[in-house]
């Protein structure tokens, strides 16, 4: 069974609670949806479970007093993840607009449309970390040319597709999840860059193909703070001198620890951008 945990309030509060829910329940497979609800905004968390008691306990542990603001409803058997994502509107950021198949014909002139199936529960482009990465990459390629990019933890392949569309260069994209790798490859084909995006299953940077194509002038990793810190030495080895890395999936409160780990590998902070509770770090390799 699936539980829907929902809250309706101001946009500011809904966005804040959305980010906190996403961080707290990501490892449990929770899907967070944020949408307008008349004059207010609604945030919903869809999570596997059929007992309101344990779910309330988990919510209280994650959100403390704010947990009391949420309603919990046990839903009948159906694909509520897909249903919740179908209504998500296209998301513009930088030159990009991320959309589902139902909005394929609604990409405005001058925008780079990226289509991601709304039934895919991860990497649909609606979370602040992904939007922040897209906006940051769009700005970055305006001032510097890259021809050897790597996307670590690609998920649906969204960032790899964006890089291929921007650079028109081959992009390597890896993920620890073989299902994600298959989805990323299919999405690359759907978006007309299947010939540019090469996907592979890998733990971190541990794949012979990744090693063979190193060093990289751009590495993007939108994952979580703990694995980013663990990957710092490997990132240092894979990045060329003066190479750039873009790191995301980092709460603002975690950013200093991530920066310290990469400073020890010869990286210097170029830009620290904040998107709500989340940070995107741009670092350059000073070796």
PDB file of C-alpha atoms in Angstrom, residues 26 116 120-125 130 151-161 173-188 197 199-200 202 220-223:
ATOM      1  CA  UNK A  26      14.954  10.052  -0.329  1.00  0.00           C
ATOM      2  CA  UNK A 116      11.555  13.269 -19.060  1.00  0.00           C
ATOM      3  CA  UNK A 120       9.968   8.214 -13.596  1.00  0.00           C
ATOM      4  CA  UNK A 121      10.166   8.882  -9.882  1.00  0.00           C
ATOM      5  CA  UNK A 122      13.692  10.226  -9.783  1.00  0.00           C
ATOM      6  CA  UNK A 123      15.271  13.074 -11.719  1.00  0.00           C
ATOM      7  CA  UNK A 124      12.176  14.706 -13.240  1.00  0.00           C
ATOM      8  CA  UNK A 125      13.774  18.137 -12.908  1.00  0.00           C
ATOM      9  CA  UNK A 130      18.404  19.526 -10.295  1.00  0.00           C
ATOM     10  CA  UNK A 151      27.989  13.013 -15.165  1.00  0.00           C
ATOM     11  CA  UNK A 152      28.271  10.921 -11.978  1.00  0.00           C
ATOM     12  CA  UNK A 153      24.996   9.580 -10.534  1.00  0.00           C
ATOM     13  CA  UNK A 154      23.048  10.421 -13.668  1.00  0.00           C
ATOM     14  CA  UNK A 155      19.605   9.130 -12.563  1.00  0.00           C
ATOM     15  CA  UNK A 156      17.261   9.798 -15.490  1.00  0.00           C
ATOM     16  CA  UNK A 157      20.152  11.255 -17.483  1.00  0.00           C
ATOM     17  CA  UNK A 158      18.739  14.769 -17.289  1.00  0.00           C
ATOM     18  CA  UNK A 159      22.034  16.565 -16.664  1.00  0.00           C
ATOM     19  CA  UNK A 160      23.917  14.441 -19.196  1.00  0.00           C
ATOM     20  CA  UNK A 161      21.258  15.247 -21.790  1.00  0.00           C
ATOM     21  CA  UNK A 173      27.079   9.240 -17.656  1.00  0.00           C
ATOM     22  CA  UNK A 174      27.262   6.696 -14.834  1.00  0.00           C
ATOM     23  CA  UNK A 175      24.989   5.499 -12.057  1.00  0.00           C
ATOM     24  CA  UNK A 176      25.162   2.806  -9.397  1.00  0.00           C
ATOM     25  CA  UNK A 177      21.637   1.645 -10.340  1.00  0.00           C
ATOM     26  CA  UNK A 178      21.449  -0.404 -13.574  1.00  0.00           C
ATOM     27  CA  UNK A 179      17.764   0.484 -14.009  1.00  0.00           C
ATOM     28  CA  UNK A 180      18.641   4.174 -13.888  1.00  0.00           C
ATOM     29  CA  UNK A 181      21.330   3.570 -16.503  1.00  0.00           C
ATOM     30  CA  UNK A 182      18.787   1.961 -18.845  1.00  0.00           C
ATOM     31  CA  UNK A 183      16.343   4.821 -18.320  1.00  0.00           C
ATOM     32  CA  UNK A 184      19.061   7.434 -18.887  1.00  0.00           C
ATOM     33  CA  UNK A 185      20.052   5.799 -22.183  1.00  0.00           C
ATOM     34  CA  UNK A 186      16.430   5.717 -23.342  1.00  0.00           C
ATOM     35  CA  UNK A 187      15.902   9.346 -22.353  1.00  0.00           C
ATOM     36  CA  UNK A 188      19.024  10.355 -24.257  1.00  0.00           C
ATOM     37  CA  UNK A 197      25.462  10.185 -24.219  1.00  0.00           C
ATOM     38  CA  UNK A 199      25.824   5.372 -20.085  1.00  0.00           C
ATOM     39  CA  UNK A 200      27.323   2.765 -17.765  1.00  0.00           C
ATOM     40  CA  UNK A 202      29.437   2.123 -11.955  1.00  0.00           C
ATOM     41  CA  UNK A 220      28.926  16.956 -12.586  1.00  0.00           C
ATOM     42  CA  UNK A 221      27.579  15.050  -9.577  1.00  0.00           C
ATOM     43  CA  UNK A 222      24.087  15.690  -8.211  1.00  0.00           C
ATOM     44  CA  UNK A 223      23.906  13.045  -5.495  1.00  0.00           C
TER      45      UNK A 223
END
